[in-house]
mmCIF file of C-alpha atoms in Angstrom:
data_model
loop_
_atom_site.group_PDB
_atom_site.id
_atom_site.type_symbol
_atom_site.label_atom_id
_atom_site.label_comp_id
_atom_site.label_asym_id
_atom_site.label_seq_id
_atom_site.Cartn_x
_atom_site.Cartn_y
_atom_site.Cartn_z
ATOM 1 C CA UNK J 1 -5.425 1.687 -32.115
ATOM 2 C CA UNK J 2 -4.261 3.778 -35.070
ATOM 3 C CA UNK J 3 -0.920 5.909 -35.898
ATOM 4 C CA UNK J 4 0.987 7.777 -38.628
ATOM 5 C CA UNK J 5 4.465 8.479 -39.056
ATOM 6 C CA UNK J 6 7.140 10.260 -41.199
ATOM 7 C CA UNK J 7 10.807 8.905 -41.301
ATOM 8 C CA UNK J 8 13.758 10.907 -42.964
ATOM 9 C CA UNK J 9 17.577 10.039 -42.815
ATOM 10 C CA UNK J 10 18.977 13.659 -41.702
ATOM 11 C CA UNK J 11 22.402 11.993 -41.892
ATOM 12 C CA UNK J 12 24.207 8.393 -42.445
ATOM 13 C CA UNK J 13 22.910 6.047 -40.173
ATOM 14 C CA UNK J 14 20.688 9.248 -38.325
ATOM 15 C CA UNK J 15 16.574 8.980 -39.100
ATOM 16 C CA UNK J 16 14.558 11.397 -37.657
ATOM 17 C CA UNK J 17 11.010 9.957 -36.926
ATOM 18 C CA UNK J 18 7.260 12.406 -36.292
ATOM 19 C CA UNK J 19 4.655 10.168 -35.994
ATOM 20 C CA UNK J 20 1.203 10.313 -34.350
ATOM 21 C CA UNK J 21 -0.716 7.332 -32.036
ATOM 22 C CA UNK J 22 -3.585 7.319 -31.043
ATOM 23 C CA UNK J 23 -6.193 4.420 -29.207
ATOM 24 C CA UNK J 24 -9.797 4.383 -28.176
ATOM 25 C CA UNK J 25 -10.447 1.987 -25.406
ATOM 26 C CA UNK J 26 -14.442 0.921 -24.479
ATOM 27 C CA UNK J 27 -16.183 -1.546 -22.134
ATOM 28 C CA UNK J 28 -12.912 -1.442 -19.840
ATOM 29 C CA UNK J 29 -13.313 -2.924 -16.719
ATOM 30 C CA UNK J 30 -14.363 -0.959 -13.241
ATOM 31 C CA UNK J 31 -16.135 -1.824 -10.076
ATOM 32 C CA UNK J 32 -18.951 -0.021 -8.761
ATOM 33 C CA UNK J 33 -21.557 0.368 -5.920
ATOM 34 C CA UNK J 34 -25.151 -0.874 -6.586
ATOM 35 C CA UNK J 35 -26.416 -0.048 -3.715
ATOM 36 C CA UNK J 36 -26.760 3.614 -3.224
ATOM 37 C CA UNK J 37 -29.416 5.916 -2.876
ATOM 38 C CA UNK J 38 -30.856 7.960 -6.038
ATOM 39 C CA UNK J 39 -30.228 12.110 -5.114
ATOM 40 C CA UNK J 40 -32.510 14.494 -5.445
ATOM 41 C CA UNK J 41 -31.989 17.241 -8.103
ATOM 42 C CA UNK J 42 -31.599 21.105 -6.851
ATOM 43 C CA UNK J 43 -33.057 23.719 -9.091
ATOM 44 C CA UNK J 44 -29.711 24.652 -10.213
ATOM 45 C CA UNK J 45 -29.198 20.649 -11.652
ATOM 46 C CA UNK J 46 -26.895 19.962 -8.428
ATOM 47 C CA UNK J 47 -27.463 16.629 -7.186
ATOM 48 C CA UNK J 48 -28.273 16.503 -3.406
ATOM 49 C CA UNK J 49 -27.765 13.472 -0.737
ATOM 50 C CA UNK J 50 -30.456 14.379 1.868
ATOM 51 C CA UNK J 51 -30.068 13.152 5.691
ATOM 52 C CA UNK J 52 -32.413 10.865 4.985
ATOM 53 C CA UNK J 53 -31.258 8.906 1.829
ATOM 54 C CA UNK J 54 -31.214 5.403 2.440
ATOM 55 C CA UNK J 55 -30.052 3.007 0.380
ATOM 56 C CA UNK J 56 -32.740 0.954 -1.745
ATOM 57 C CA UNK J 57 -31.813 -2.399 -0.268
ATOM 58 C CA UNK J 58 -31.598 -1.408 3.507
ATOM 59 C CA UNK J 59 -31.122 -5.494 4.084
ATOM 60 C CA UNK J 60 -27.292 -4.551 2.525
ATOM 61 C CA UNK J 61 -24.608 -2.395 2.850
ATOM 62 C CA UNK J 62 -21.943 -1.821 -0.728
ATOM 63 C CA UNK J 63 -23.180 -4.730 -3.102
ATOM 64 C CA UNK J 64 -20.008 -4.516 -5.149
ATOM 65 C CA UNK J 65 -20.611 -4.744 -9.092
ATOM 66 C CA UNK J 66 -17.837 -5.045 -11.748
ATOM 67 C CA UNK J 67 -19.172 -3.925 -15.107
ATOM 68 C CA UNK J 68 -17.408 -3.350 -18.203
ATOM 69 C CA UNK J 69 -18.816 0.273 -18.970
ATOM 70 C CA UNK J 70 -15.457 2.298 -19.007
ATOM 71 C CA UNK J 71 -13.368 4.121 -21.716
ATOM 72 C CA UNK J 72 -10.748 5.899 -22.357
ATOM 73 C CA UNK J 73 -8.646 8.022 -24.623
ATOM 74 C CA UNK J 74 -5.315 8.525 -26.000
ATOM 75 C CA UNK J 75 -3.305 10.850 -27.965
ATOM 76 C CA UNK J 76 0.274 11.292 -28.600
ATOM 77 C CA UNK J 77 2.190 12.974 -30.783
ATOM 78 C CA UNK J 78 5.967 11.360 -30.893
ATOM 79 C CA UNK J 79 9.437 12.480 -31.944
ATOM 80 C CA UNK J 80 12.291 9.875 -32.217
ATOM 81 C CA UNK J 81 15.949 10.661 -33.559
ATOM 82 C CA UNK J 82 17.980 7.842 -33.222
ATOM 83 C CA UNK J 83 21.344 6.417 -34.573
ATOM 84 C CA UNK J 84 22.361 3.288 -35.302
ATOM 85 C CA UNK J 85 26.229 2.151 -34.724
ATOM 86 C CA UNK J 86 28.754 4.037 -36.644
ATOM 87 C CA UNK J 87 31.901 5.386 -35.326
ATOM 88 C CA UNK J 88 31.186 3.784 -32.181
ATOM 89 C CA UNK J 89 28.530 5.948 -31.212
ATOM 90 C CA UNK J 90 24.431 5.180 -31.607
ATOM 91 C CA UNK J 91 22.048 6.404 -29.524
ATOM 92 C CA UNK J 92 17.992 7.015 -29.676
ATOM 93 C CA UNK J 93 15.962 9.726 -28.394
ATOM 94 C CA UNK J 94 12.266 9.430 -28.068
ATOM 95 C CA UNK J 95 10.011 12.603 -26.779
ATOM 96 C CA UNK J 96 5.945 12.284 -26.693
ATOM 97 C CA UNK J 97 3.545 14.640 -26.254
ATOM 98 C CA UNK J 98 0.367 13.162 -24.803
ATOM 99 C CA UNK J 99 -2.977 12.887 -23.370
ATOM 100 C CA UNK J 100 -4.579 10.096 -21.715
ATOM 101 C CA UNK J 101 -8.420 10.322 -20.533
ATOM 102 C CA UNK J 102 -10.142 7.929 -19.005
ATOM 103 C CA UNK J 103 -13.001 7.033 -16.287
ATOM 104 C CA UNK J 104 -12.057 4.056 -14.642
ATOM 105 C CA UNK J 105 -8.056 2.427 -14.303
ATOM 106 C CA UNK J 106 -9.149 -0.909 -15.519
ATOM 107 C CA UNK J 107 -8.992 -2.243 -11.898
ATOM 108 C CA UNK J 108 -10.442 -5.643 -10.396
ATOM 109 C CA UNK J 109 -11.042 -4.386 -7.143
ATOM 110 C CA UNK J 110 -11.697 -0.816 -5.515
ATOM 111 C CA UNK J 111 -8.222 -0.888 -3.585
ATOM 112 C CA UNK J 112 -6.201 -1.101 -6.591
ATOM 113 C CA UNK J 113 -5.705 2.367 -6.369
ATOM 114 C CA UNK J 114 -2.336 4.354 -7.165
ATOM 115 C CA UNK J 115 -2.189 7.515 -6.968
ATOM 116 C CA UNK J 116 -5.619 8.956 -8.107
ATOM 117 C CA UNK J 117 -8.446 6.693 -7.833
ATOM 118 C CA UNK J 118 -9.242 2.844 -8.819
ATOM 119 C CA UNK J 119 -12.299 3.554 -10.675
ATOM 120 C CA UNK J 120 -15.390 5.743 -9.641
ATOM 121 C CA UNK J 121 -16.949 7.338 -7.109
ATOM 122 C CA UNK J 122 -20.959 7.536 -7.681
ATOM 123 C CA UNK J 123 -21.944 9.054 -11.219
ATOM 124 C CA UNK J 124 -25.969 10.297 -10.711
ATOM 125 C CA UNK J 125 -28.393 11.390 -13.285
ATOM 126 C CA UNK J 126 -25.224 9.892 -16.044
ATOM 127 C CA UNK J 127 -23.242 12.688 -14.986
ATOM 128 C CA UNK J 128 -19.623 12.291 -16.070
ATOM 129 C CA UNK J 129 -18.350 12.777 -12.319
ATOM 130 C CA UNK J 130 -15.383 10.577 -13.074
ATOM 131 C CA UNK J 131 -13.670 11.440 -16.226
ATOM 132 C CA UNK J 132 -10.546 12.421 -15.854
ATOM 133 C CA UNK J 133 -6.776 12.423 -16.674
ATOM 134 C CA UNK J 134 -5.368 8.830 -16.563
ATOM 135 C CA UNK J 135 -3.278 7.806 -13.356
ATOM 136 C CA UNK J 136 -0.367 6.944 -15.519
ATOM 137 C CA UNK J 137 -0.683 9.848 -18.048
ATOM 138 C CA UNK J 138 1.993 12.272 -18.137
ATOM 139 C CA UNK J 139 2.079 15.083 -20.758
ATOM 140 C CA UNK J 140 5.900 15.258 -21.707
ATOM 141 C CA UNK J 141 7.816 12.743 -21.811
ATOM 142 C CA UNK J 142 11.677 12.385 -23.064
ATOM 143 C CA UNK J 143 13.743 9.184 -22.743
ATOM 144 C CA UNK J 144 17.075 8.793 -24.418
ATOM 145 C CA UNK J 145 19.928 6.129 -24.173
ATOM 146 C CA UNK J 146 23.720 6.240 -25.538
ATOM 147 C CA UNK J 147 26.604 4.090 -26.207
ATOM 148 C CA UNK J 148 30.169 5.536 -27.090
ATOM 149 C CA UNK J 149 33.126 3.885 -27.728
ATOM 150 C CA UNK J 150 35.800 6.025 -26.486
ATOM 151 C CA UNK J 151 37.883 7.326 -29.198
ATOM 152 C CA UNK J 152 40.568 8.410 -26.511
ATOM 153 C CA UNK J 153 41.467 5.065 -26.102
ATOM 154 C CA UNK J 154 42.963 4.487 -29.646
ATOM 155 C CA UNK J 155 47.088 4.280 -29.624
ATOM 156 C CA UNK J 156 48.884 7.004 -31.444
ATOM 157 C CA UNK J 157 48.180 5.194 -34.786
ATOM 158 C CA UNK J 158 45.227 5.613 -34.755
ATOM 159 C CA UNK J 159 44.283 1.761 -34.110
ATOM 160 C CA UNK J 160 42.556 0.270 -31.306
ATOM 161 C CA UNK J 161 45.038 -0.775 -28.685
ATOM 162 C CA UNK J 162 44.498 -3.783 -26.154
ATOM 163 C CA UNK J 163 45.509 -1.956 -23.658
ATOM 164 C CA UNK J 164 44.389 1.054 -24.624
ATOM 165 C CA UNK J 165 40.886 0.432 -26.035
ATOM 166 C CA UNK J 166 37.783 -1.574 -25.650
ATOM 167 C CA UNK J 167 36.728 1.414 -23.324
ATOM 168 C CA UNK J 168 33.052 1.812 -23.451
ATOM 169 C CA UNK J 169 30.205 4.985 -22.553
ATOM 170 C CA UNK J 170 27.178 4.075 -21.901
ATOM 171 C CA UNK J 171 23.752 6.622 -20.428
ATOM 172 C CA UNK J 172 20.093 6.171 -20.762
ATOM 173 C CA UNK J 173 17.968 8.238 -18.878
ATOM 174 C CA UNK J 174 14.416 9.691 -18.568
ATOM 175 C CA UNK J 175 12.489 13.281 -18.120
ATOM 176 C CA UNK J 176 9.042 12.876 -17.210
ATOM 177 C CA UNK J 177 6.287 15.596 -16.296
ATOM 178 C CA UNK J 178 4.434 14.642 -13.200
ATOM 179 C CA UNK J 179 1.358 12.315 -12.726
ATOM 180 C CA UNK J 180 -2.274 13.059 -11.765
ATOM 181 C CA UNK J 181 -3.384 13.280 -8.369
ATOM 182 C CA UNK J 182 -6.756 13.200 -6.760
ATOM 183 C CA UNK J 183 -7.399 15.154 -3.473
ATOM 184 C CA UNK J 184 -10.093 13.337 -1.315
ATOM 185 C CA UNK J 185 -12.387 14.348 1.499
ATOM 186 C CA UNK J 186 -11.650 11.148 4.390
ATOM 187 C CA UNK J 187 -15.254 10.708 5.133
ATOM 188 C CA UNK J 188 -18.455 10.055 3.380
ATOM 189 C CA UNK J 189 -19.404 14.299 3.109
ATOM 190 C CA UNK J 190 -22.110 13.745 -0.220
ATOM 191 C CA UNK J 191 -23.832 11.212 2.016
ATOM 192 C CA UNK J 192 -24.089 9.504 -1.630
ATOM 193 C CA UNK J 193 -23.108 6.172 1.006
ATOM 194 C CA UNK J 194 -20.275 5.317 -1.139
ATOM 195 C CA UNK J 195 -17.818 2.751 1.005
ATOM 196 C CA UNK J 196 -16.031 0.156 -0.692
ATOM 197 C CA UNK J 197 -13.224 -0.703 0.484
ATOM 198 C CA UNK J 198 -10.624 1.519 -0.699
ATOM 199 C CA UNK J 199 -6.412 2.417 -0.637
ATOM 200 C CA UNK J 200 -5.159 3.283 2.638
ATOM 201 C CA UNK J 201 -4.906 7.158 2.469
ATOM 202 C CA UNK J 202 -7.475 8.284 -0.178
ATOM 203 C CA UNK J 203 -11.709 8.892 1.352
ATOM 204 C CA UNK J 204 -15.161 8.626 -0.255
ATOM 205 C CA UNK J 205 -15.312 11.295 -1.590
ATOM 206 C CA UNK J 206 -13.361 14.448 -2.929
ATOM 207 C CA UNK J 207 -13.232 18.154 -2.249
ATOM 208 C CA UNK J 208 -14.413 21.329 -4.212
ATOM 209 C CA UNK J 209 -11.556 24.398 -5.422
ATOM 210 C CA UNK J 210 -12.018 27.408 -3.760
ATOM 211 C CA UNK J 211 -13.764 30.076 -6.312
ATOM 212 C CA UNK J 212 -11.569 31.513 -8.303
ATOM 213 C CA UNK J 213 -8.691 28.489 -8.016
ATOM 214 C CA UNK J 214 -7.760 26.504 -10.432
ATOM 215 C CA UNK J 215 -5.770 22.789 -10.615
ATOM 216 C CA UNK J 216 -2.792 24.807 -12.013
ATOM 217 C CA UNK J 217 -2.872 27.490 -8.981
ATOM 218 C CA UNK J 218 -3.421 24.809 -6.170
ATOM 219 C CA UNK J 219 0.057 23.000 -6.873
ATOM 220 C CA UNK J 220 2.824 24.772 -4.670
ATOM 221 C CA UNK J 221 5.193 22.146 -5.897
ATOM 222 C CA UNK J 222 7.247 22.111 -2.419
ATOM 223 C CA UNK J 223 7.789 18.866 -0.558
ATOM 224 C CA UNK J 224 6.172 19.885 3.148
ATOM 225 C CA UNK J 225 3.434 21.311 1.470
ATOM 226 C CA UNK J 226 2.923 20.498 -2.520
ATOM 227 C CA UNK J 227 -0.474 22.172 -2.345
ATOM 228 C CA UNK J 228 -2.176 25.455 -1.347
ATOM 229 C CA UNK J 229 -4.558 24.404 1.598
ATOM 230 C CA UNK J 230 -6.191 27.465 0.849
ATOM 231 C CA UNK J 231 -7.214 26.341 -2.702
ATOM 232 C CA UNK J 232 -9.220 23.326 -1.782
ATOM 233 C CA UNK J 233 -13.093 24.204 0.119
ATOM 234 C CA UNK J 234 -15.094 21.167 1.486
ATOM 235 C CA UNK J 235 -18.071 20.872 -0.266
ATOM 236 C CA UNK J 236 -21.594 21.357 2.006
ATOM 237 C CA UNK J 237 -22.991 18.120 2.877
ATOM 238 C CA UNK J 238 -24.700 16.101 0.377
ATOM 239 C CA UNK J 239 -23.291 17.386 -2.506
ATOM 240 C CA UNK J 240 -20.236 16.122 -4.705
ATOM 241 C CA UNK J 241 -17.482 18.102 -4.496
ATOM 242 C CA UNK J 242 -15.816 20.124 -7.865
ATOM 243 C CA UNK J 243 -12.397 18.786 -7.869
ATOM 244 C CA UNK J 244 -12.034 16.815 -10.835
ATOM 245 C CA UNK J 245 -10.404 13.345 -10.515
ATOM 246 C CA UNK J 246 -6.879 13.238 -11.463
ATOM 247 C CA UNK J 247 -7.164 17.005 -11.573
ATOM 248 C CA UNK J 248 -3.753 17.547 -9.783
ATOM 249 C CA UNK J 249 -0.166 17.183 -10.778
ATOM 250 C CA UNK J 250 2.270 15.490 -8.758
ATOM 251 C CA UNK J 251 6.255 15.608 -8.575
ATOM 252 C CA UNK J 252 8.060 15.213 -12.184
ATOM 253 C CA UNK J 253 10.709 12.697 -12.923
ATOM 254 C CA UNK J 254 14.109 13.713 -14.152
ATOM 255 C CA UNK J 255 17.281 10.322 -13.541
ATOM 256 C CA UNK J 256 20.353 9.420 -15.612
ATOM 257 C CA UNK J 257 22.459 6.334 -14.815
ATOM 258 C CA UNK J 258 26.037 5.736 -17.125
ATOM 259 C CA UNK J 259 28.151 2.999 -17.136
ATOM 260 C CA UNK J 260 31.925 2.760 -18.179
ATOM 261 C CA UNK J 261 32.844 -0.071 -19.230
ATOM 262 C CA UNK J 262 36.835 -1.586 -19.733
ATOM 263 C CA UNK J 263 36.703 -5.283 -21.725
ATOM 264 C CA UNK J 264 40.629 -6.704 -21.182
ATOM 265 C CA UNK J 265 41.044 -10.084 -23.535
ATOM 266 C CA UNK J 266 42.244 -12.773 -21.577
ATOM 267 C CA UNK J 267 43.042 -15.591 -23.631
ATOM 268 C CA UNK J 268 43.715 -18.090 -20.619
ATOM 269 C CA UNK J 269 39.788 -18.832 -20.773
ATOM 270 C CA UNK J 270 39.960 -19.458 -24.722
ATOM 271 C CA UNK J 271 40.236 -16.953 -28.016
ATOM 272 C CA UNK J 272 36.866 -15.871 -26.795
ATOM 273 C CA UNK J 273 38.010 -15.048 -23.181
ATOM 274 C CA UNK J 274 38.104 -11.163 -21.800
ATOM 275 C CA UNK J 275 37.672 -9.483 -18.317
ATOM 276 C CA UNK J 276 35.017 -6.608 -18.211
ATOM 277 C CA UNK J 277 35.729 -3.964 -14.982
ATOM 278 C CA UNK J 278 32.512 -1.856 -15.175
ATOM 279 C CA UNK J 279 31.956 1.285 -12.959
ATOM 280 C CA UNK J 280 28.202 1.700 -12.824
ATOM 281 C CA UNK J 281 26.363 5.059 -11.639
ATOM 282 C CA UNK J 282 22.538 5.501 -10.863
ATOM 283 C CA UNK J 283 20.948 8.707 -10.739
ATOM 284 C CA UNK J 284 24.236 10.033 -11.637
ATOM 285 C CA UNK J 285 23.461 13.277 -10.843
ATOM 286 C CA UNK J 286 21.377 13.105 -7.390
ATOM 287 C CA UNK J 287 17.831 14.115 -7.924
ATOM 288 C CA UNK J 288 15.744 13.972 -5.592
ATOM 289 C CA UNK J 289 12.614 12.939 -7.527
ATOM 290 C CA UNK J 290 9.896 13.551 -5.130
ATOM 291 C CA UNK J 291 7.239 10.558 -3.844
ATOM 292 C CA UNK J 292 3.397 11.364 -4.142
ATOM 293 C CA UNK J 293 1.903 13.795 -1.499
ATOM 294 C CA UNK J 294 -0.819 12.953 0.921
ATOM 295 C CA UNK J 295 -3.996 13.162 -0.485
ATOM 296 C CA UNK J 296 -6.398 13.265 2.020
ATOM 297 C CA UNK J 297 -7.507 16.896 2.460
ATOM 298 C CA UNK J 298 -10.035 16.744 4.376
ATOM 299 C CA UNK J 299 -11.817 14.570 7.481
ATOM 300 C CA UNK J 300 -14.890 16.025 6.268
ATOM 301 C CA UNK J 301 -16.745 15.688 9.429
ATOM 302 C CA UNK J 302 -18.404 18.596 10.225
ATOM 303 C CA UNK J 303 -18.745 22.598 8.067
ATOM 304 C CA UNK J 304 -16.144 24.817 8.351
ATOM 305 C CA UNK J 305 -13.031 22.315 8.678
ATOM 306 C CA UNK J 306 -9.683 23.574 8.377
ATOM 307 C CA UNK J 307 -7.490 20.925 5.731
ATOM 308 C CA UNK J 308 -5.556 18.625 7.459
ATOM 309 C CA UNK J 309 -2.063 19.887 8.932
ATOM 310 C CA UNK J 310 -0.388 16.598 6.656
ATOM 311 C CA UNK J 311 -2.182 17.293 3.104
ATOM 312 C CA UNK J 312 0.307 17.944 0.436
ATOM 313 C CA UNK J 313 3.052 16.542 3.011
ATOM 314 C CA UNK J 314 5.592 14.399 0.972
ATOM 315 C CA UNK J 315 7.948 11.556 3.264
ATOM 316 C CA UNK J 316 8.868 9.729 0.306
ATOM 317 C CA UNK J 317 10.855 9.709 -3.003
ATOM 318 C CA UNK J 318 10.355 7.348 -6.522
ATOM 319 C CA UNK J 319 14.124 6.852 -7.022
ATOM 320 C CA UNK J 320 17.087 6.651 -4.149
ATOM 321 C CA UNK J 321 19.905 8.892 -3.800
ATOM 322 C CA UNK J 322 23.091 8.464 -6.384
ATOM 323 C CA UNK J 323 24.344 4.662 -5.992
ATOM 324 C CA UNK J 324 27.403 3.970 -7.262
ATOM 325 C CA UNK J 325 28.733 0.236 -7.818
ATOM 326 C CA UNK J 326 32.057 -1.695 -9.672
ATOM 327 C CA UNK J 327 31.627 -4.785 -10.823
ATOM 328 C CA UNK J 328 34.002 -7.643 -12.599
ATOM 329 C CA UNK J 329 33.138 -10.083 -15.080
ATOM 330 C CA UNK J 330 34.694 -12.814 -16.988
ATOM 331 C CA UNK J 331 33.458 -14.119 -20.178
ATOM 332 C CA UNK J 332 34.533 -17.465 -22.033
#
């Protein structure tokens, strides 16, 4: 892990902060399949899964292996402005621009999968089939919080009033581009004999990108349909499919939630004593931030399938609707 940064004080109590952070991770933890058949090699390099390939120890089916052979990759680059108290207002913004590689998620087991893929699917002849944009990566990302004491509730002086004052603003929130996705074909198509047990709605293998579509192209970004069937081709049988894992990007993230808060003293519980009426808001502003998409493109069954009617089909969000709640409190 390594990083560099550069502070200045733009203004009392302001720093602005550009700083740099970076990590190399090895020998991360992924599970594999031992058992599968060695491909044959086409004249153009592609590997190829014949009918035939069996796998070497036919006495077996997956012999599940957890090896410590995976890496990854990070770089951010990071841009912080915060303020600390003074004038009863401080508040700290943080925005980082980022990439994070890697080829496996550092899971136990092959169903610890999100929303891209636990670790691998079958790498022949060393190629680097499975390296990839992290599950968790996401490019831009820009969370901020804020607390303001409410100069409108000063008396005419000037001074804080008791009954006037001690009223309280306070946000944080978050803006977040979306994750990585991985489209997957349901059934075994490369013949590679890949089946561990994986995540409900994922497959053994994944699909290829129609020519001349791209990752960026494929993404309609609408809820019934957040990618172009048209962009995705099932690969011929026996061969891996193009699609890169965690190729895809899903549904960004964009919530507030505020608070306003009222602290009364009440000297009946001691000097210390005060009543605190807080109104509390979540998702202030009623986002729907949109759930991850299905993911299975294909059955991958037989040549010439159409996509499946439900790929790219979203029935779920990451946050709930706008909750509002009041709450009382007494401190002594």
């Amino acid at each position: 892990v390594w990083n560099l940064s550069a502070q200045r004080e733009l203004w009392k109590r302001t720093v602005l902060m550009v700083g740099y952070a970076g990590s190399r991770g090895m020998h991360l933890l992924r599970s594999g399949d031992v058992n599968v058949p060695v491909p044959q090699q086409l004249a153009d390099g592609t590997p190829f899964y014949p009918p035939t390939a069996a796998r070497p120890n036919t006495a077996f089916g997956v012999i599940e292996q957890k090896t410590s052979d995976g890496n990854s990759w990070y770089h951010a680059l990071i841009v912080e402005l915060a303020r600390r108290s003074a004038g009863g207002l401080s508040f700290q913004s943080s925005y980082t621009f980022s990439r994070n590689i890697d080829t496996t998620q550092a899971s136990t087991f092959f169903s610890d999968a999100t929303n891209g893929t636990t670790s691998a699917f079958p790498e022949p002849l060393g190629l680097q089939y499975n390296k990839g944009l992290a599950d968790y990566h996401a490019k831009h990302n820009w969370v901020f919080n804020l607390t303001w004491d409410v100069p409108l509730a000063r008396g005419a002086d000037g001074v804080r009033s008791a009954v006037l004052g001690n009223w309280q603003l306070a946000a944080i929130g978050q803006v977040r581009s979306g994750n990585p996705l991985t489209a997957f074909v349901q059934a075994n198509r490369s013949r590679s004999r890949w089946s561990p047990s994986i995540a409900p709605g994922v497959g053994l293998d994944r699909p290829s990108l129609a020519s001349g579509r791209t990752p960026e192209d494929a993404v309609v970004g609408q809820p019934a349909q957040w990618f172009d069937p048209t962009a995705f081709v099932l690969q011929p049988a026996g061969t891996l499919g193009n699609l890169g894992r965690g190729a895809l990007l899903g549904p960004d993230l964009r919530v507030v939630d505020v608070a306003l808060v009222k602290r009364i003293p009440f000297t009946r519980l001691g000097d210390a004593g005060r009543i605190e009426l807080r109104t509390e808001a979540f998702n202030v502003f009623d986002r729907v931030n949109l759930g991850v998409p299905a993911l299975q493109a294909f059955a991958g069954e037989r040549d010439g399938e159409a996509p499946l009617p439900s790929f790219g089909r979203i029935r779920s969000t990451s946050t709930s609707a706008r909750q509002v709640q009041l709450g009382l409190r007494l401190s002594f």
